[in-house]
Short mmCIF file of C-alpha atoms and ligand atoms in Angstrom, two decimals:
data_model
loop_
_atom_site.label_atom_id
_atom_site.label_comp_id
_atom_site.label_asym_id
_atom_site.label_seq_id
_atom_site.Cartn_x
_atom_site.Cartn_y
_atom_site.Cartn_z
CA MET A 158 12.70 -136.57 -203.05
CA ILE A 159 9.71 -138.83 -202.45
CA THR A 160 10.59 -139.23 -198.75
CA LEU A 161 10.71 -135.48 -198.44
CA LEU A 162 7.32 -135.15 -200.07
CA ILE A 163 5.78 -137.79 -197.82
CA SER A 164 7.26 -136.19 -194.69
CA LEU A 165 5.91 -132.86 -195.82
CA ILE A 166 2.43 -134.28 -196.31
CA LEU A 167 2.60 -136.04 -192.93
CA LEU A 168 3.75 -132.83 -191.27
CA CYS A 169 0.84 -130.95 -192.82
CA LEU A 170 -1.65 -133.62 -191.70
CA CYS A 171 -0.29 -133.69 -188.15
CA SER A 172 -0.42 -129.94 -187.77
CA LEU A 173 -3.94 -129.93 -189.21
CA ILE A 174 -5.04 -132.50 -186.64
CA ALA A 175 -3.23 -130.65 -183.85
CA VAL A 176 -4.72 -127.30 -184.78
CA SER A 177 -8.27 -128.62 -185.17
CA GLY A 178 -7.89 -130.67 -181.96
CA TYR A 179 -6.71 -127.60 -180.04
CA PHE A 180 -9.50 -125.55 -181.59
CA LEU A 181 -12.20 -128.13 -180.75
CA LEU A 182 -10.98 -128.72 -177.20
CA SER A 183 -10.82 -125.01 -176.47
CA LEU A 184 -14.47 -124.52 -177.46
CA SER A 185 -16.58 -122.63 -174.96
CA LYS A 186 -19.00 -124.88 -173.10
CA TYR A 187 -22.63 -124.44 -172.19
CA GLY A 188 -22.82 -123.22 -168.61
CA GLY A 189 -26.37 -122.01 -168.11
CA PRO A 190 -28.31 -119.20 -169.77
CA PRO A 191 -26.19 -116.14 -170.69
CA ALA A 192 -26.33 -113.08 -168.45
CA GLY A 193 -29.10 -110.72 -169.48
CA SER A 194 -31.46 -113.34 -170.91
CA PRO A 195 -34.77 -113.87 -169.13
CA ASP A 196 -34.45 -116.18 -166.14
CA GLY A 197 -33.90 -119.75 -167.12
CA ALA A 198 -34.35 -119.21 -170.88
CA VAL A 199 -33.71 -122.55 -172.54
CA SER A 200 -31.55 -122.36 -175.68
CA VAL A 201 -31.94 -124.93 -178.44
CA HIS A 202 -30.27 -125.45 -181.80
CA VAL A 203 -32.85 -127.16 -184.01
CA LEU A 204 -30.90 -128.77 -186.84
CA VAL A 205 -32.03 -130.33 -190.11
CA LEU A 206 -29.76 -131.06 -193.07
CA GLY A 207 -32.58 -130.17 -195.43
CA ASP A 208 -34.74 -127.29 -196.60
CA ILE A 209 -36.27 -125.57 -193.55
CA GLY A 210 -39.42 -124.66 -195.51
CA ARG A 211 -40.02 -128.32 -196.36
CA SER A 212 -39.29 -129.65 -192.86
CA PRO A 213 -42.70 -129.28 -191.20
CA ARG A 214 -41.90 -131.35 -188.12
CA MET A 215 -38.72 -129.43 -187.26
CA THR A 216 -40.67 -126.22 -187.87
CA TYR A 217 -43.29 -127.33 -185.32
CA HIS A 218 -40.59 -128.28 -182.80
CA ALA A 219 -39.04 -124.81 -183.20
CA LEU A 220 -42.41 -123.07 -182.86
CA SER A 221 -43.32 -125.06 -179.75
CA ILE A 222 -39.99 -124.33 -178.05
CA ALA A 223 -40.30 -120.63 -178.92
CA LYS A 224 -43.90 -120.46 -177.73
CA HIS A 225 -42.83 -121.61 -174.28
CA GLY A 226 -40.13 -118.95 -174.11
CA GLY A 227 -37.13 -120.94 -175.35
CA ASN A 228 -34.59 -119.38 -177.70
CA VAL A 229 -34.20 -121.29 -180.95
CA ASN A 230 -31.59 -121.27 -183.67
CA LEU A 231 -33.24 -123.06 -186.55
CA ILE A 232 -30.45 -124.42 -188.73
CA GLY A 233 -30.92 -125.80 -192.26
CA TYR A 234 -30.98 -124.90 -195.95
CA LEU A 235 -32.98 -121.88 -197.09
CA GLU A 236 -34.52 -123.02 -200.38
CA THR A 237 -38.25 -122.36 -200.07
CA SER A 238 -39.65 -119.76 -197.69
CA PRO A 239 -39.97 -121.00 -194.10
CA HIS A 240 -43.30 -120.98 -192.23
CA PRO A 241 -44.35 -117.32 -191.65
CA ASP A 242 -44.68 -117.89 -187.88
CA VAL A 243 -41.02 -118.94 -187.81
CA VAL A 244 -39.96 -115.84 -189.72
CA ASN A 245 -42.03 -113.59 -187.43
CA SER A 246 -41.15 -115.18 -184.10
CA ALA A 247 -38.94 -113.03 -181.89
CA ASN A 248 -37.61 -116.19 -180.22
CA ILE A 249 -36.44 -117.98 -183.39
CA THR A 250 -33.33 -117.09 -185.38
CA ILE A 251 -32.98 -118.77 -188.75
CA THR A 252 -29.36 -119.77 -189.29
CA PRO A 253 -28.92 -120.91 -192.89
CA LEU A 254 -26.42 -123.54 -193.98
CA PRO A 255 -24.99 -123.18 -197.50
CA THR A 256 -26.67 -125.66 -199.86
CA PRO A 257 -24.14 -128.18 -201.21
CA PRO A 258 -23.61 -128.23 -204.98
CA ARG A 259 -25.75 -130.69 -206.98
CA ARG A 260 -24.14 -133.74 -208.51
CA PRO A 261 -23.38 -133.20 -212.21
CA PRO A 262 -24.65 -136.27 -214.12
CA SER A 263 -21.14 -136.96 -215.44
CA ILE A 264 -19.69 -137.63 -211.94
CA PRO A 265 -20.51 -141.02 -210.38
CA PHE A 266 -22.38 -141.04 -207.04
CA ILE A 267 -19.62 -142.97 -205.25
CA LEU A 268 -17.08 -140.21 -206.06
CA PHE A 269 -19.40 -137.29 -205.50
CA ALA A 270 -20.92 -138.42 -202.17
CA PRO A 271 -17.68 -138.17 -200.10
CA CYS A 272 -16.96 -134.67 -201.47
CA LYS A 273 -20.46 -133.53 -200.60
CA VAL A 274 -20.08 -134.97 -197.08
CA LEU A 275 -16.75 -133.13 -196.59
CA TYR A 276 -18.41 -129.92 -197.69
CA GLN A 277 -21.24 -130.47 -195.20
CA VAL A 278 -18.84 -131.45 -192.40
CA TYR A 279 -16.90 -128.22 -192.88
CA HIS A 280 -19.92 -125.93 -192.88
CA LEU A 281 -21.74 -127.72 -190.05
CA THR A 282 -18.70 -127.75 -187.78
CA ARG A 283 -17.94 -124.13 -188.51
CA LEU A 284 -21.51 -123.14 -187.69
CA LEU A 285 -21.95 -125.24 -184.55
CA ALA A 286 -18.44 -124.71 -183.18
CA ARG A 287 -17.66 -121.14 -184.16
CA THR A 288 -20.58 -119.06 -185.38
CA LEU A 289 -23.08 -120.09 -182.71
CA PRO A 290 -22.66 -119.97 -178.94
CA PRO A 291 -23.11 -123.28 -177.09
CA ALA A 292 -26.74 -124.24 -176.47
CA GLN A 293 -28.38 -126.27 -173.74
CA TRP A 294 -29.85 -128.66 -176.31
CA ILE A 295 -29.28 -129.65 -179.91
CA LEU A 296 -32.37 -131.20 -181.48
CA VAL A 297 -31.36 -132.93 -184.69
CA GLN A 298 -33.52 -134.55 -187.36
CA ASN A 299 -32.53 -138.02 -188.57
CA PRO A 300 -32.33 -138.67 -191.53
CA PRO A 301 -30.33 -137.12 -193.19
CA THR A 302 -27.91 -139.01 -191.00
CA ILE A 303 -24.53 -138.38 -192.63
CA PRO A 304 -22.75 -136.31 -191.41
CA THR A 305 -25.25 -134.65 -189.03
CA LEU A 306 -25.38 -137.34 -186.32
CA ALA A 307 -21.60 -137.53 -185.97
CA ILE A 308 -21.04 -133.77 -185.97
CA ALA A 309 -23.94 -133.05 -183.63
CA SER A 310 -22.81 -135.67 -181.10
CA LEU A 311 -19.20 -134.46 -181.24
CA ILE A 312 -20.23 -130.84 -180.68
CA CYS A 313 -22.58 -131.84 -177.83
CA CYS A 314 -19.78 -133.74 -176.14
CA LEU A 315 -17.31 -130.84 -176.48
CA ARG A 316 -19.71 -128.05 -175.57
CA ASN A 317 -21.63 -129.62 -172.69
CA THR A 318 -24.81 -129.64 -174.78
CA ARG A 319 -27.48 -132.34 -174.52
CA LEU A 320 -28.47 -134.12 -177.72
CA ILE A 321 -32.01 -134.99 -178.78
CA ILE A 322 -32.34 -137.13 -181.90
CA ASP A 323 -35.71 -136.88 -183.65
CA TRP A 324 -36.06 -140.10 -185.65
CA HIS A 325 -38.31 -139.56 -188.69
CA ASN A 326 -37.07 -142.66 -190.46
CA TYR A 327 -33.76 -144.45 -191.05
CA GLY A 328 -31.17 -143.01 -193.41
CA TRP A 329 -29.86 -146.41 -194.48
CA THR A 330 -33.26 -147.82 -195.53
CA ILE A 331 -33.85 -144.76 -197.70
CA LEU A 332 -30.39 -145.19 -199.25
CA ALA A 333 -31.14 -148.88 -199.81
CA GLY A 334 -34.33 -147.83 -201.59
CA THR A 335 -32.55 -145.49 -203.99
CA ARG A 336 -29.19 -147.26 -204.46
CA GLY A 337 -30.24 -150.89 -204.00
CA PRO A 338 -29.82 -152.93 -200.79
CA ASN A 339 -26.41 -154.31 -201.82
CA HIS A 340 -24.69 -151.01 -202.50
CA PRO A 341 -21.46 -150.82 -200.41
CA LEU A 342 -22.44 -147.46 -198.94
CA VAL A 343 -25.66 -148.95 -197.50
CA ALA A 344 -23.82 -151.26 -195.09
CA LEU A 345 -21.54 -148.40 -194.09
CA ALA A 346 -24.48 -146.04 -193.58
CA LYS A 347 -26.25 -148.63 -191.42
CA LEU A 348 -23.20 -149.18 -189.22
CA TYR A 349 -22.72 -145.43 -188.85
CA GLU A 350 -26.38 -144.80 -188.01
CA CYS A 351 -26.44 -147.53 -185.36
CA ARG A 352 -23.18 -146.32 -183.76
CA PHE A 353 -23.95 -142.61 -183.62
CA GLY A 354 -27.65 -143.14 -182.97
CA ARG A 355 -26.66 -144.40 -179.51
CA LEU A 356 -25.10 -141.07 -178.54
CA GLY A 357 -28.32 -139.11 -177.98
CA ASP A 358 -29.43 -138.11 -174.49
CA LEU A 359 -33.07 -138.32 -175.52
CA HIS A 360 -34.76 -139.87 -178.56
CA LEU A 361 -38.03 -138.88 -180.21
CA THR A 362 -39.73 -141.16 -182.74
CA VAL A 363 -42.70 -140.75 -185.08
CA THR A 364 -44.29 -144.08 -184.05
CA HIS A 365 -44.32 -146.55 -181.17
CA ALA A 366 -43.20 -149.23 -183.63
CA MET A 367 -40.06 -147.22 -184.43
CA ALA A 368 -39.31 -146.75 -180.72
CA ARG A 369 -39.61 -150.54 -180.24
CA GLN A 370 -37.18 -151.14 -183.12
CA LEU A 371 -34.65 -148.61 -181.86
CA ARG A 372 -34.58 -150.37 -178.48
CA SER A 373 -33.55 -153.65 -180.11
CA PRO A 374 -30.51 -154.65 -182.20
CA PRO A 375 -28.91 -153.45 -184.36
CA TYR A 376 -29.72 -150.03 -182.87
CA SER A 377 -29.83 -151.08 -179.20
CA ILE A 378 -30.53 -147.60 -177.85
CA THR A 379 -30.81 -147.41 -174.07
CA GLN A 380 -31.53 -143.72 -173.40
CA PRO A 381 -35.03 -142.34 -172.72
CA MET A 382 -37.30 -142.46 -175.77
CA LEU A 383 -40.63 -140.80 -176.52
CA ALA A 384 -42.97 -141.47 -179.45
CA VAL A 385 -44.26 -138.06 -180.61
CA HIS A 386 -46.82 -138.60 -183.35
CA ASP A 387 -47.16 -136.06 -186.16
CA ARG A 388 -50.31 -133.96 -186.00
CA PRO A 389 -52.02 -131.80 -188.62
CA ALA A 390 -51.05 -128.14 -188.92
CA SER A 391 -53.79 -125.66 -188.06
CA ILE A 392 -54.27 -124.85 -191.76
CA PHE A 393 -55.98 -128.26 -192.16
CA GLN A 394 -59.55 -127.93 -190.90
CA PRO A 395 -62.85 -129.66 -191.75
CA LEU A 396 -65.43 -127.76 -193.79
CA THR A 397 -67.97 -125.67 -191.99
CA SER A 398 -70.65 -125.21 -194.68
CA PRO A 399 -71.70 -126.39 -198.16
CA SER A 400 -71.38 -122.87 -199.56
CA THR A 401 -67.70 -122.76 -198.57
CA ARG A 402 -67.27 -126.09 -200.35
CA LYS A 403 -68.66 -124.65 -203.56
CA GLU A 404 -66.44 -121.56 -203.35
CA ILE A 405 -63.34 -123.63 -202.69
CA LEU A 406 -64.06 -126.05 -205.56
CA ALA A 407 -64.45 -123.12 -207.96
CA ARG A 408 -61.10 -121.80 -206.84
CA VAL A 409 -58.95 -124.93 -206.68
CA LEU A 410 -60.24 -127.37 -209.30
CA PRO A 411 -58.23 -127.37 -212.54
CA ALA A 412 -60.16 -125.37 -215.17
CA PRO A 413 -61.48 -128.25 -217.37
CA GLU A 414 -63.11 -129.93 -214.37
CA THR A 415 -65.14 -127.01 -212.99
CA ASP A 416 -68.21 -128.17 -214.98
CA LEU A 417 -68.49 -131.02 -212.47
CA ILE A 418 -68.99 -128.71 -209.47
CA PRO A 419 -72.83 -128.86 -209.46
CA SER A 420 -72.83 -132.66 -209.57
CA ILE A 421 -70.12 -132.90 -206.91
CA MET A 422 -72.28 -130.68 -204.68
CA GLU A 423 -75.27 -132.97 -205.33
CA GLY A 424 -73.23 -136.08 -204.67
CA THR A 425 -73.81 -137.53 -208.13
CA THR A 426 -70.08 -137.22 -208.84
CA ARG A 427 -67.71 -138.26 -206.05
CA LEU A 428 -64.44 -136.43 -205.48
CA LEU A 429 -61.31 -138.39 -204.70
CA VAL A 430 -57.99 -136.72 -203.84
CA SER A 431 -54.54 -138.18 -203.77
CA SER A 432 -51.20 -136.48 -203.48
CA THR A 433 -48.08 -138.14 -204.74
CA SER A 434 -44.43 -137.31 -205.27
CA TRP A 435 -44.55 -139.37 -208.50
CA THR A 436 -41.53 -141.40 -207.41
CA PRO A 437 -40.98 -145.17 -207.70
CA ASP A 438 -41.51 -145.65 -203.93
CA GLU A 439 -45.16 -144.70 -204.37
CA ASP A 440 -46.63 -147.08 -206.88
CA PHE A 441 -49.15 -144.90 -208.70
CA SER A 442 -50.20 -147.81 -210.90
CA LEU A 443 -52.03 -149.24 -207.85
CA LEU A 444 -54.48 -146.32 -207.98
CA LEU A 445 -54.66 -146.27 -211.76
CA ASP A 446 -55.45 -150.01 -211.97
CA ALA A 447 -58.02 -149.63 -209.19
CA LEU A 448 -59.73 -146.77 -211.05
CA VAL A 449 -59.91 -148.85 -214.24
CA GLU A 450 -61.46 -151.71 -212.27
CA TYR A 451 -63.89 -149.35 -210.50
CA ALA A 452 -64.98 -147.79 -213.80
CA THR A 453 -65.73 -151.11 -215.46
CA THR A 454 -67.29 -153.04 -212.57
CA THR A 455 -71.04 -153.34 -212.24
CA THR A 456 -72.58 -154.35 -208.93
CA THR A 457 -75.89 -155.89 -207.96
CA THR A 458 -77.35 -152.50 -207.02
CA THR A 459 -76.01 -150.32 -209.82
CA SER A 460 -75.39 -150.93 -213.49
CA THR A 461 -72.68 -148.27 -213.64
CA PRO A 462 -70.78 -146.95 -210.63
CA THR A 463 -71.16 -143.29 -209.60
CA PRO A 464 -68.99 -140.98 -211.74
CA LEU A 465 -65.71 -140.09 -210.11
CA LEU A 466 -63.35 -137.16 -210.35
CA ALA A 467 -59.84 -138.01 -209.12
CA ILE A 468 -57.57 -135.04 -208.45
CA ILE A 469 -53.91 -135.97 -208.15
CA THR A 470 -51.66 -133.27 -206.73
CA GLY A 471 -47.87 -133.16 -206.65
CA LYS A 472 -44.72 -132.84 -208.73
CA GLY A 473 -42.23 -135.53 -209.51
CA PRO A 474 -40.15 -137.53 -212.01
CA GLN A 475 -42.71 -140.12 -213.14
CA LYS A 476 -45.58 -137.70 -213.73
CA ALA A 477 -45.20 -137.49 -217.53
CA LEU A 478 -45.06 -141.27 -217.83
CA TYR A 479 -48.33 -141.75 -215.95
CA LEU A 480 -50.04 -138.84 -217.75
CA SER A 481 -49.52 -140.59 -221.06
CA LYS A 482 -50.83 -143.85 -219.55
CA ILE A 483 -53.94 -142.03 -218.28
CA ASN A 484 -54.48 -140.49 -221.73
CA GLN A 485 -54.19 -143.85 -223.41
CA LEU A 486 -56.60 -145.57 -220.99
CA THR A 487 -59.11 -142.77 -221.48
CA LYS A 488 -58.81 -143.02 -225.27
CA GLU A 489 -59.31 -146.77 -225.15
CA GLY A 490 -62.54 -146.18 -223.21
CA ARG A 491 -61.29 -148.04 -220.13
CA LEU A 492 -62.10 -145.18 -217.76
CA PRO A 493 -65.80 -144.49 -218.43
CA ASN A 494 -67.29 -142.17 -215.81
CA VAL A 495 -63.87 -141.54 -214.29
CA ARG A 496 -61.95 -138.35 -214.86
CA ILE A 497 -58.39 -138.03 -213.65
CA ALA A 498 -56.86 -134.57 -213.38
CA THR A 499 -53.41 -133.65 -212.14
CA THR A 500 -52.49 -130.35 -210.57
CA PHE A 501 -50.07 -128.66 -208.21
CA LEU A 502 -51.63 -126.40 -205.61
CA PRO A 503 -50.31 -123.82 -203.15
CA PHE A 504 -50.37 -125.20 -199.60
CA ALA A 505 -53.53 -123.36 -198.48
CA ASP A 506 -55.47 -124.47 -201.58
CA TYR A 507 -54.33 -128.06 -201.09
CA ALA A 508 -55.58 -127.95 -197.49
CA ALA A 509 -58.92 -126.53 -198.66
CA LEU A 510 -59.29 -129.15 -201.41
CA LEU A 511 -58.80 -131.98 -198.88
CA ALA A 512 -61.71 -130.65 -196.84
CA CYS A 513 -63.94 -130.71 -199.96
CA ALA A 514 -63.22 -134.28 -201.05
CA ASP A 515 -65.17 -137.47 -200.35
CA LEU A 516 -62.17 -139.75 -199.94
CA GLY A 517 -58.38 -139.38 -199.75
CA VAL A 518 -56.07 -142.01 -201.18
CA CYS A 519 -52.53 -142.54 -199.90
CA LEU A 520 -50.02 -144.77 -201.70
CA HIS A 521 -47.10 -144.20 -199.30
CA MET A 522 -44.99 -147.33 -198.89
CA SER A 523 -42.70 -147.04 -195.90
CA SER A 524 -39.00 -147.81 -196.52
CA SER A 525 -38.45 -148.59 -192.84
CA GLY A 526 -41.89 -150.07 -192.17
CA VAL A 527 -42.21 -147.91 -189.06
CA ASP A 528 -42.82 -144.34 -190.26
CA LEU A 529 -46.17 -142.77 -191.17
CA PRO A 530 -47.30 -140.63 -194.10
CA MET A 531 -47.76 -136.97 -193.18
CA LYS A 532 -50.38 -136.64 -195.92
CA VAL A 533 -52.76 -138.95 -194.07
CA VAL A 534 -52.26 -136.87 -190.91
CA ASP A 535 -53.20 -133.77 -192.95
CA MET A 536 -56.22 -135.52 -194.50
CA PHE A 537 -57.53 -136.31 -191.01
CA GLY A 538 -56.92 -132.68 -190.03
CA ALA A 539 -59.22 -131.72 -192.90
CA GLY A 540 -61.79 -134.29 -191.73
CA LEU A 541 -61.19 -136.51 -194.78
CA PRO A 542 -61.41 -140.31 -194.42
CA VAL A 543 -58.71 -142.28 -196.25
CA ALA A 544 -58.01 -145.42 -198.21
CA ALA A 545 -54.31 -146.05 -197.62
CA TYR A 546 -51.67 -148.61 -198.50
CA ALA A 547 -51.45 -150.76 -195.39
CA GLY A 548 -48.52 -153.14 -195.91
CA TYR A 549 -46.23 -151.91 -193.12
CA GLU A 550 -45.95 -152.35 -189.36
CA SER A 551 -46.87 -148.90 -188.02
CA PHE A 552 -49.97 -148.44 -190.26
CA GLY A 553 -52.43 -149.12 -187.41
CA GLU A 554 -50.99 -146.31 -185.27
CA LEU A 555 -52.67 -143.82 -187.62
CA VAL A 556 -55.38 -145.48 -189.71
CA ARG A 557 -57.88 -147.60 -187.80
CA GLU A 558 -59.78 -150.03 -190.02
CA GLY A 559 -63.43 -149.09 -190.28
CA GLU A 560 -63.03 -146.17 -187.87
CA ASN A 561 -61.28 -143.44 -189.86
CA GLY A 562 -60.22 -145.25 -193.01
CA ARG A 563 -59.58 -148.47 -194.88
CA GLY A 564 -56.32 -150.17 -195.73
CA PHE A 565 -55.38 -152.01 -198.94
CA GLU A 566 -52.36 -153.79 -200.34
CA THR A 567 -53.42 -154.52 -203.93
CA ALA A 568 -55.17 -152.61 -206.70
CA GLY A 569 -58.04 -155.10 -206.45
CA GLU A 570 -58.54 -154.35 -202.76
CA LEU A 571 -58.47 -150.61 -203.44
CA ALA A 572 -61.01 -151.04 -206.25
CA GLY A 573 -63.24 -152.91 -203.80
CA ILE A 574 -63.02 -150.06 -201.28
CA LEU A 575 -63.76 -147.43 -203.96
CA GLY A 576 -66.71 -149.42 -205.25
CA ARG A 577 -68.20 -149.86 -201.80
CA LEU A 578 -67.61 -146.34 -200.43
CA LEU A 579 -68.12 -144.26 -203.57
CA GLY A 580 -69.85 -146.58 -206.04
CA GLY A 581 -73.39 -145.66 -205.15
CA GLY A 582 -74.84 -148.17 -202.65
CA ASP A 583 -76.59 -146.84 -199.52
CA ALA A 584 -74.57 -149.07 -197.19
CA GLY A 585 -71.39 -147.56 -198.62
CA ARG A 586 -72.66 -144.04 -198.04
CA GLY A 587 -73.39 -144.86 -194.42
CA GLU A 588 -69.94 -146.38 -193.98
CA LEU A 589 -68.24 -143.36 -195.57
CA GLU A 590 -70.18 -141.05 -193.27
CA ARG A 591 -69.02 -143.06 -190.25
CA LEU A 592 -65.40 -142.95 -191.46
CA ARG A 593 -65.67 -139.20 -191.93
CA ARG A 594 -66.76 -138.75 -188.31
CA GLY A 595 -63.79 -140.88 -187.28
CA ALA A 596 -61.42 -138.77 -189.39
CA VAL A 597 -62.73 -135.52 -187.88
CA GLU A 598 -62.30 -137.03 -184.41
CA GLU A 599 -58.72 -138.15 -185.14
CA GLY A 600 -57.90 -134.76 -186.69
CA ARG A 601 -58.97 -132.90 -183.56
CA ARG A 602 -55.83 -134.04 -181.78
CA ARG A 603 -53.24 -131.40 -182.64
CA TRP A 604 -49.51 -130.96 -182.23
CA ASP A 605 -49.55 -128.75 -179.11
CA GLU A 606 -51.13 -131.30 -176.80
CA GLU A 607 -48.85 -134.03 -178.16
CA TRP A 608 -45.70 -131.90 -177.81
CA ASP A 609 -46.34 -130.00 -174.58
CA GLY A 610 -47.00 -133.09 -172.49
CA LYS A 611 -43.97 -134.99 -173.81
CA VAL A 612 -41.07 -132.93 -175.20
CA GLY A 613 -42.02 -129.72 -173.39
CA MET A 614 -41.96 -131.49 -170.03
CA VAL A 615 -38.61 -133.20 -170.61
CA MET A 616 -36.98 -129.97 -171.79
CA GLY A 617 -38.27 -128.18 -168.74
CA LEU A 618 -40.33 -125.73 -170.80
CA VAL A 619 -43.71 -126.95 -169.59
CA SER A 620 -44.38 -127.73 -165.96
C1 NAG B 14 -41.02 -115.57 -176.79
O1 NAG B 14 -40.68 -115.84 -175.44
C2 NAG B 14 -41.38 -115.10 -174.48
C3 NAG B 14 -40.82 -115.45 -173.12
O2 NAG B 14 -39.42 -115.28 -173.10
C4 NAG B 14 -42.84 -115.41 -174.58
O3 NAG B 14 -43.56 -114.64 -173.62
C5 NAG B 14 -43.34 -115.10 -175.96
O4 NAG B 14 -44.68 -115.47 -176.11
C6 NAG B 14 -42.49 -115.82 -177.01
N1 NAG B 14 -42.87 -115.37 -178.34
C7 NAG B 14 -43.21 -116.17 -179.36
C8 NAG B 14 -43.55 -115.49 -180.63
O5 NAG B 14 -43.23 -117.37 -179.30
#
């Protein structure tokens, strides 16, 4: 009886493998642009295993390819609305992937993860092997790494498609951050990422430091590699006049803080902006401790530092915890002259607020040490100088000390920067003004010039 059952199961498995093998090997291959399309139209599947609307870099890749006449299938989850230019572009087709079910709290991660991966494998393979025709290129975002890298490289191999891997970070370092470095899946994820990472025909990275790492063990990638730095979207622009600043402040400041607008305009209250995801990988207590120190420090030139309004934007799990801490500190009188307000703004209002602020603060701590925070890129686009956490290798590729911002690693160092730049001294004002010019300069460099000269050339879209 048992032998019969086992043979039956084996028979089923074998026929499954045979059928899927036959199906995969009989896939149509890419053999040049289809008849009827404009001469030489390049076709690209742009793939991200995430929400398209919250994948700005893949959105910009898709828009750039489309702008130069390429045909794009933008593949990912449809959770928030994608960029309007993507929706309106005649050259981009959005191809949604079904969102996998969320893990119910009662099921352990180690049991749920494989099921979720199987679900994703099925839908990804079906889409790339059956629904869509073969493309000349697949451009895939990494991470998420599992199962995208494996599926994308398999499909590329079977369909004569060339694979571009766009490295934003490493999947295994993010997993190590959330599950702990000794979790068994972390070692597996690392092995997988290193193996399949080598199968790209071209690699794009967000920093030079990441490209250097990918060339060396354990990744040991040998194919061509280009560092393509993130650039601010066109919605981030410096202010053009003081009257616009006043209008914007009236619109975007949370209601209880609008009484500060006249003094912000005069410069007798300084405006600091930080955005955070309120997660443990961004230590918000650094900023909170620095603000307490700023508020209670007197310097040789001033008896009390200039009043400060700190606007913190973003949503996330630890927000309530920190709100109660802020309330308590305020009640205890440890934040004199400092007001902290939290808010969540629509994208356009957030961009406008950045342009109105005196200083941006970024607490991003890199899990890989070689990525860069998009929010600093956006702050520069809005002409806003930054104070940013500096304890990782690629920091200097974006923030240049004393040119467009200042780096810190401890709350004390951040308090020192705040005191000097915002506290009231004339030297600090001069320095802040210089940093602002540097930020505007850095923000002038936009995505198109970065992309066209690198990716556009390699893909044959730009000559
Ligand atoms: C679409 O491609 C054509 C060339 O095939 C190009 O002229 C046009 O500007 C592109 N449109 C968009 C919205 O990118």
